[in-house]
Structure formats: C-alpha cells, structure tokens
C-alpha cells in the first residue's frame, strides 16, 4: 500500500529523512511564530476568532472569522463589537457581542453588552455582576472574513477529519521531493 | 428572562424623530448591513463620570434600503423609494438607567444617531449619522 512511499524514504537515506523532518518542524514553528507575533501586535490572547453562535446575526453567522485588536487601556466605544470572557465559565468560551452602555468611573469602565439577534441584554451572562468590567474584554472586532471558519469548526467537530488532515500534511512533507 | 430590582430607580424614556440621508453608505459596494443606533451621552455632575447609553437601534440590510421609512411612521403615511432615513415619533427601546440609580445630578444629554457599517469582507467602520439640534434636557422625576 505504502510501497512507493517507503521506497522514497529508503532513497532519501537518513540525512534526507532528517532534512524532511526539519522542513516539517520549520513549517510548524513558523506558523507558531506568526500566530504569536499577531498576538503581540494586536495585544490580544486570541486575535482571530471563529463565530460559533447566531447571536450576532445578521452581522455574523456561524463559521465567520473575526479579527480582533485590544490596545492596552482601551476605552471601548458604544456600538463596538467586543469579545469578552466571563470568569467562572469553565469552558471559557469567548462571547462576541455589541456594547450598548458604557459608564466610565475613576478606576474602570462598566459596560453592558447585547447580541444583535438576542431580545435581551447580557446581564444574565455575567454570572452575578450587574455590569461587564472592561478588563474582561479580550478584544474588539476590527475585521471580518465570512465562512472560512467552518474549517476549524469541522476540525473540532470531527476528530477523524483533523487526524486525516494532519496525517496527509505530514506525509506530504515527509515524502515530497525537495525542489530547492 | 425577567429582571427585577429591589431598590428604587429612576428610568428615562425618549421620543424622537430622525431625518438623515445615508445614501453613500448604503450604496457602497461592500456594505452588507448598517447598524443604526441612537445614543445619549451625559456627565454625572456630582461624580464627573462619563456615561453613554444606546436608547434605540435598528439593523438595515442592504436589500432593505427602501423599506425602513416604515419605522415609527403612522399608518397610511406615503412611502418613499429614496434610500433616506426618516423616523417619526419613535420611542426608545432600551431602558435608560444611571448606575447611581437616579438622574438628580444629570441635567442634559447629547443625543446622537450613530452607524456601524458591516462589510461583506474587510474592516468594520463606524461614524455619526445625525446629531440632535440641541442638548436634551432631563426633566424632573414623574412619580407613579
């Protein structure tokens, strides 16, 4: 079944295999470096998020990709679409909703948020406090790319798809001929 | 979901009319929707804290450009096909509350209609769609 591949690996020899392995790790590492650089530039722990729920329809649908930025000590404007996390939420799912009230005090900014498609504001999502503290906000939506997030949704929902994808990419990198 | 408060609290409501023209925004090739929202901006004179609240909002999809004159317009009023925004005698939909519980140190507010433009793809943008002619004065509390 894998006779051809095994033959290719034999032909490459030890240094060849090592070199392909190095190539493979290089791809992984540069991906990580790019992600971390984006985190640094946008000052956000997750600068790219995929929409999972329909609470912001018709602006955002499930599977849309959002690009976030979170400048330090930012004052959030009313009407901004923010992404926040609620402490005590085990899953820690970030929530993408719009700011509908802002009260700036000496020490902090109190916000009230609401999903465009929800009939009520987010009071019940805050797990106790009446307002959302601006420190809980992890980013503000700046850019939008539709549909492409379905790839990551598929990877999370179907583990077989994830392993098939990883396996084929790995195998391709290991046995592909070096053109350089 | 329902929500009650144990303490006494002042709440405010607003009636308003809007006339504005957002044709360039609504006909731009990359406009998927406009989120229109009316805000009140005010300062608490005791604490000097800055407050801003949304009182009313509306989503206008690109395809609805000709429809939204219906908002708050009395029955039988003629419709126009021009993509202009005209809202007559609309009521605020969100409860206007002050975190302090009362409006005794708030005397006036700046009322503005903002837009948030949602593109098909790319950067989100926002701006001011219309401003109120004057500051809105906060009246004395009406007890029921």
PDB file of N, CA and C in Angstrom, chain B residues 37-95:
ATOM      1  N   UNK B  37     -27.816  53.205  15.569  1.00  0.00           N
ATOM      2  CA  UNK B  37     -28.153  53.250  16.994  1.00  0.00           C
ATOM      3  C   UNK B  37     -28.144  54.676  17.517  1.00  0.00           C
ATOM      4  N   UNK B  38     -29.155  54.962  18.316  1.00  0.00           N
ATOM      5  CA  UNK B  38     -29.315  56.286  18.906  1.00  0.00           C
ATOM      6  C   UNK B  38     -28.729  56.261  20.313  1.00  0.00           C
ATOM      7  N   UNK B  39     -27.808  57.173  20.593  1.00  0.00           N
ATOM      8  CA  UNK B  39     -27.165  57.166  21.904  1.00  0.00           C
ATOM      9  C   UNK B  39     -27.429  58.458  22.657  1.00  0.00           C
ATOM     10  N   UNK B  40     -27.417  58.373  23.962  1.00  0.00           N
ATOM     11  CA  UNK B  40     -27.426  59.555  24.829  1.00  0.00           C
ATOM     12  C   UNK B  40     -26.097  59.565  25.570  1.00  0.00           C
ATOM     13  N   UNK B  41     -25.445  60.730  25.561  1.00  0.00           N
ATOM     14  CA  UNK B  41     -24.131  60.888  26.165  1.00  0.00           C
ATOM     15  C   UNK B  41     -24.273  61.959  27.231  1.00  0.00           C
ATOM     16  N   UNK B  42     -23.878  61.673  28.456  1.00  0.00           N
ATOM     17  CA  UNK B  42     -24.067  62.667  29.506  1.00  0.00           C
ATOM     18  C   UNK B  42     -23.018  62.507  30.596  1.00  0.00           C
ATOM     19  N   UNK B  43     -22.883  63.557  31.412  1.00  0.00           N
ATOM     20  CA  UNK B  43     -21.936  63.534  32.516  1.00  0.00           C
ATOM     21  C   UNK B  43     -22.709  63.678  33.819  1.00  0.00           C
ATOM     22  N   UNK B  44     -22.342  62.865  34.780  1.00  0.00           N
ATOM     23  CA  UNK B  44     -22.939  62.992  36.099  1.00  0.00           C
ATOM     24  C   UNK B  44     -22.207  64.141  36.801  1.00  0.00           C
ATOM     25  N   UNK B  45     -22.940  65.199  37.171  1.00  0.00           N
ATOM     26  CA  UNK B  45     -22.242  66.386  37.661  1.00  0.00           C
ATOM     27  C   UNK B  45     -21.715  66.235  39.079  1.00  0.00           C
ATOM     28  N   UNK B  46     -22.176  65.232  39.801  1.00  0.00           N
ATOM     29  CA  UNK B  46     -21.652  65.003  41.146  1.00  0.00           C
ATOM     30  C   UNK B  46     -20.324  64.252  41.076  1.00  0.00           C
ATOM     31  N   UNK B  47     -20.252  63.245  40.211  1.00  0.00           N
ATOM     32  CA  UNK B  47     -19.054  62.404  40.164  1.00  0.00           C
ATOM     33  C   UNK B  47     -18.169  62.701  38.960  1.00  0.00           C
ATOM     34  N   UNK B  48     -18.670  63.480  38.018  1.00  0.00           N
ATOM     35  CA  UNK B  48     -17.963  63.787  36.766  1.00  0.00           C
ATOM     36  C   UNK B  48     -17.625  62.531  35.985  1.00  0.00           C
ATOM     37  N   UNK B  49     -18.450  61.526  36.092  1.00  0.00           N
ATOM     38  CA  UNK B  49     -18.244  60.310  35.322  1.00  0.00           C
ATOM     39  C   UNK B  49     -18.957  60.435  33.978  1.00  0.00           C
ATOM     40  N   UNK B  50     -18.313  59.888  32.949  1.00  0.00           N
ATOM     41  CA  UNK B  50     -18.877  59.966  31.599  1.00  0.00           C
ATOM     42  C   UNK B  50     -19.736  58.738  31.319  1.00  0.00           C
ATOM     43  N   UNK B  51     -20.917  58.972  30.819  1.00  0.00           N
ATOM     44  CA  UNK B  51     -21.838  57.878  30.547  1.00  0.00           C
ATOM     45  C   UNK B  51     -22.305  57.947  29.107  1.00  0.00           C
ATOM     46  N   UNK B  52     -22.550  56.792  28.525  1.00  0.00           N
ATOM     47  CA  UNK B  52     -23.125  56.753  27.185  1.00  0.00           C
ATOM     48  C   UNK B  52     -23.975  55.492  27.081  1.00  0.00           C
ATOM     49  N   UNK B  53     -25.198  55.658  26.627  1.00  0.00           N
ATOM     50  CA  UNK B  53     -26.105  54.512  26.538  1.00  0.00           C
ATOM     51  C   UNK B  53     -26.794  54.488  25.177  1.00  0.00           C
ATOM     52  N   UNK B  54     -27.103  53.294  24.706  1.00  0.00           N
ATOM     53  CA  UNK B  54     -27.898  53.145  23.490  1.00  0.00           C
ATOM     54  C   UNK B  54     -29.370  53.161  23.892  1.00  0.00           C
ATOM     55  N   UNK B  55     -30.170  53.967  23.202  1.00  0.00           N
ATOM     56  CA  UNK B  55     -31.599  54.058  23.530  1.00  0.00           C
ATOM     57  C   UNK B  55     -32.459  53.304  22.524  1.00  0.00           C
ATOM     58  N   UNK B  56     -31.957  53.193  21.307  1.00  0.00           N
ATOM     59  CA  UNK B  56     -32.758  52.617  20.225  1.00  0.00           C
ATOM     60  C   UNK B  56     -31.778  52.108  19.184  1.00  0.00           C
ATOM     61  N   UNK B  57     -32.103  51.009  18.530  1.00  0.00           N
ATOM     62  CA  UNK B  57     -31.237  50.584  17.429  1.00  0.00           C
ATOM     63  C   UNK B  57     -32.058  49.899  16.348  1.00  0.00           C
ATOM     64  N   UNK B  58     -31.449  49.758  15.218  1.00  0.00           N
ATOM     65  CA  UNK B  58     -32.124  49.116  14.096  1.00  0.00           C
ATOM     66  C   UNK B  58     -31.083  48.608  13.108  1.00  0.00           C
ATOM     67  N   UNK B  59     -31.322  47.396  12.611  1.00  0.00           N
ATOM     68  CA  UNK B  59     -30.432  46.830  11.604  1.00  0.00           C
ATOM     69  C   UNK B  59     -31.049  47.087  10.237  1.00  0.00           C
ATOM     70  N   UNK B  60     -30.275  47.631   9.335  1.00  0.00           N
ATOM     71  CA  UNK B  60     -30.752  47.830   7.971  1.00  0.00           C
ATOM     72  C   UNK B  60     -29.882  46.999   7.046  1.00  0.00           C
ATOM     73  N   UNK B  61     -30.477  45.968   6.443  1.00  0.00           N
ATOM     74  CA  UNK B  61     -29.724  45.157   5.496  1.00  0.00           C
ATOM     75  C   UNK B  61     -29.669  45.900   4.162  1.00  0.00           C
ATOM     76  N   UNK B  62     -28.690  45.533   3.365  1.00  0.00           N
ATOM     77  CA  UNK B  62     -28.527  46.205   2.083  1.00  0.00           C
ATOM     78  C   UNK B  62     -29.812  46.152   1.252  1.00  0.00           C
ATOM     79  N   UNK B  63     -30.479  44.978   1.240  1.00  0.00           N
ATOM     80  CA  UNK B  63     -31.663  44.806   0.420  1.00  0.00           C
ATOM     81  C   UNK B  63     -32.879  45.580   0.912  1.00  0.00           C
ATOM     82  N   UNK B  64     -32.839  46.030   2.165  1.00  0.00           N
ATOM     83  CA  UNK B  64     -33.999  46.715   2.740  1.00  0.00           C
ATOM     84  C   UNK B  64     -33.945  48.214   2.548  1.00  0.00           C
ATOM     85  N   UNK B  65     -33.003  48.662   1.750  1.00  0.00           N
ATOM     86  CA  UNK B  65     -32.731  50.092   1.653  1.00  0.00           C
ATOM     87  C   UNK B  65     -34.004  50.920   1.497  1.00  0.00           C
ATOM     88  N   UNK B  66     -34.976  50.390   0.766  1.00  0.00           N
ATOM     89  CA  UNK B  66     -36.163  51.198   0.506  1.00  0.00           C
ATOM     90  C   UNK B  66     -37.266  51.021   1.543  1.00  0.00           C
ATOM     91  N   UNK B  67     -37.040  50.170   2.513  1.00  0.00           N
ATOM     92  CA  UNK B  67     -38.123  49.806   3.413  1.00  0.00           C
ATOM     93  C   UNK B  67     -38.197  50.566   4.706  1.00  0.00           C
ATOM     94  N   UNK B  68     -37.094  51.133   5.148  1.00  0.00           N
ATOM     95  CA  UNK B  68     -37.050  51.486   6.550  1.00  0.00           C
ATOM     96  C   UNK B  68     -37.736  52.784   6.900  1.00  0.00           C
ATOM     97  N   UNK B  69     -38.411  53.399   5.915  1.00  0.00           N
ATOM     98  CA  UNK B  69     -39.181  54.565   6.296  1.00  0.00           C
ATOM     99  C   UNK B  69     -40.367  54.159   7.150  1.00  0.00           C
ATOM    100  N   UNK B  70     -40.717  52.882   7.095  1.00  0.00           N
ATOM    101  CA  UNK B  70     -41.855  52.386   7.857  1.00  0.00           C
ATOM    102  C   UNK B  70     -41.658  52.513   9.365  1.00  0.00           C
ATOM    103  N   UNK B  71     -40.424  52.687   9.794  1.00  0.00           N
ATOM    104  CA  UNK B  71     -40.141  52.728  11.222  1.00  0.00           C
ATOM    105  C   UNK B  71     -40.899  53.851  11.895  1.00  0.00           C
ATOM    106  N   UNK B  72     -41.818  53.521  12.751  1.00  0.00           N
ATOM    107  CA  UNK B  72     -42.493  54.529  13.553  1.00  0.00           C
ATOM    108  C   UNK B  72     -43.378  55.480  12.767  1.00  0.00           C
ATOM    109  N   UNK B  73     -43.550  55.242  11.472  1.00  0.00           N
ATOM    110  CA  UNK B  73     -44.382  56.137  10.681  1.00  0.00           C
ATOM    111  C   UNK B  73     -45.851  55.748  10.878  1.00  0.00           C
ATOM    112  N   UNK B  74     -46.752  56.715  11.109  1.00  0.00           N
ATOM    113  CA  UNK B  74     -48.153  56.373  11.311  1.00  0.00           C
ATOM    114  C   UNK B  74     -48.723  55.641  10.099  1.00  0.00           C
ATOM    115  N   UNK B  75     -49.709  54.791  10.332  1.00  0.00           N
ATOM    116  CA  UNK B  75     -50.338  54.040   9.247  1.00  0.00           C
ATOM    117  C   UNK B  75     -50.873  54.982   8.174  1.00  0.00           C
ATOM    118  N   UNK B  76     -50.703  54.585   6.946  1.00  0.00           N
ATOM    119  CA  UNK B  76     -51.261  55.371   5.865  1.00  0.00           C
ATOM    120  C   UNK B  76     -50.335  56.443   5.333  1.00  0.00           C
ATOM    121  N   UNK B  77     -49.196  56.640   6.007  1.00  0.00           N
ATOM    122  CA  UNK B  77     -48.256  57.643   5.509  1.00  0.00           C
ATOM    123  C   UNK B  77     -47.635  57.136   4.206  1.00  0.00           C
ATOM    124  N   UNK B  78     -47.444  58.026   3.254  1.00  0.00           N
ATOM    125  CA  UNK B  78     -46.890  57.568   1.977  1.00  0.00           C
ATOM    126  C   UNK B  78     -45.447  57.096   2.138  1.00  0.00           C
ATOM    127  N   UNK B  79     -45.094  56.080   1.370  1.00  0.00           N
ATOM    128  CA  UNK B  79     -43.732  55.567   1.409  1.00  0.00           C
ATOM    129  C   UNK B  79     -42.913  56.222   0.314  1.00  0.00           C
ATOM    130  N   UNK B  80     -41.635  56.297   0.546  1.00  0.00           N
ATOM    131  CA  UNK B  80     -40.762  56.829  -0.476  1.00  0.00           C
ATOM    132  C   UNK B  80     -39.802  55.722  -0.892  1.00  0.00           C
ATOM    133  N   UNK B  81     -39.298  55.798  -2.093  1.00  0.00           N
ATOM    134  CA  UNK B  81     -38.338  54.789  -2.519  1.00  0.00           C
ATOM    135  C   UNK B  81     -36.915  55.319  -2.417  1.00  0.00           C
ATOM    136  N   UNK B  82     -36.764  56.546  -1.928  1.00  0.00           N
ATOM    137  CA  UNK B  82     -35.407  57.063  -1.798  1.00  0.00           C
ATOM    138  C   UNK B  82     -34.752  56.461  -0.571  1.00  0.00           C
ATOM    139  N   UNK B  83     -33.469  56.072  -0.697  1.00  0.00           N
ATOM    140  CA  UNK B  83     -32.805  55.458   0.449  1.00  0.00           C
ATOM    141  C   UNK B  83     -32.434  56.502   1.498  1.00  0.00           C
ATOM    142  N   UNK B  84     -33.425  57.155   2.037  1.00  0.00           N
ATOM    143  CA  UNK B  84     -33.178  58.126   3.083  1.00  0.00           C
ATOM    144  C   UNK B  84     -33.844  57.632   4.339  1.00  0.00           C
ATOM    145  N   UNK B  85     -33.303  58.077   5.447  1.00  0.00           N
ATOM    146  CA  UNK B  85     -33.842  57.608   6.710  1.00  0.00           C
ATOM    147  C   UNK B  85     -34.774  58.645   7.273  1.00  0.00           C
ATOM    148  N   UNK B  86     -36.013  58.219   7.519  1.00  0.00           N
ATOM    149  CA  UNK B  86     -36.954  59.135   8.148  1.00  0.00           C
ATOM    150  C   UNK B  86     -37.731  58.346   9.184  1.00  0.00           C
ATOM    151  N   UNK B  87     -37.555  58.717  10.420  1.00  0.00           N
ATOM    152  CA  UNK B  87     -38.210  58.020  11.521  1.00  0.00           C
ATOM    153  C   UNK B  87     -39.034  59.059  12.258  1.00  0.00           C
ATOM    154  N   UNK B  88     -40.346  58.803  12.362  1.00  0.00           N
ATOM    155  CA  UNK B  88     -41.218  59.759  13.033  1.00  0.00           C
ATOM    156  C   UNK B  88     -41.743  59.193  14.333  1.00  0.00           C
ATOM    157  N   UNK B  89     -41.619  59.969  15.385  1.00  0.00           N
ATOM    158  CA  UNK B  89     -42.250  59.657  16.664  1.00  0.00           C
ATOM    159  C   UNK B  89     -41.895  58.243  17.154  1.00  0.00           C
ATOM    160  N   UNK B  90     -40.605  57.932  17.130  1.00  0.00           N
ATOM    161  CA  UNK B  90     -40.167  56.631  17.636  1.00  0.00           C
ATOM    162  C   UNK B  90     -39.905  56.726  19.134  1.00  0.00           C
ATOM    163  N   UNK B  91     -39.978  55.576  19.800  1.00  0.00           N
ATOM    164  CA  UNK B  91     -39.742  55.538  21.245  1.00  0.00           C
ATOM    165  C   UNK B  91     -38.443  54.812  21.516  1.00  0.00           C
ATOM    166  N   UNK B  92     -37.735  55.205  22.570  1.00  0.00           N
ATOM    167  CA  UNK B  92     -36.536  54.459  22.962  1.00  0.00           C
ATOM    168  C   UNK B  92     -36.944  53.036  23.334  1.00  0.00           C
ATOM    169  N   UNK B  93     -36.112  52.062  22.973  1.00  0.00           N
ATOM    170  CA  UNK B  93     -36.459  50.669  23.269  1.00  0.00           C
ATOM    171  C   UNK B  93     -35.669  50.128  24.456  1.00  0.00           C
ATOM    172  N   UNK B  94     -34.518  50.696  24.743  1.00  0.00           N
ATOM    173  CA  UNK B  94     -33.737  50.223  25.887  1.00  0.00           C
ATOM    174  C   UNK B  94     -33.980  51.144  27.072  1.00  0.00           C
ATOM    175  N   UNK B  95     -34.080  50.538  28.251  1.00  0.00           N
ATOM    176  CA  UNK B  95     -34.293  51.315  29.467  1.00  0.00           C
ATOM    177  C   UNK B  95     -33.065  52.165  29.744  1.00  0.00           C
TER     178      UNK B  95
END
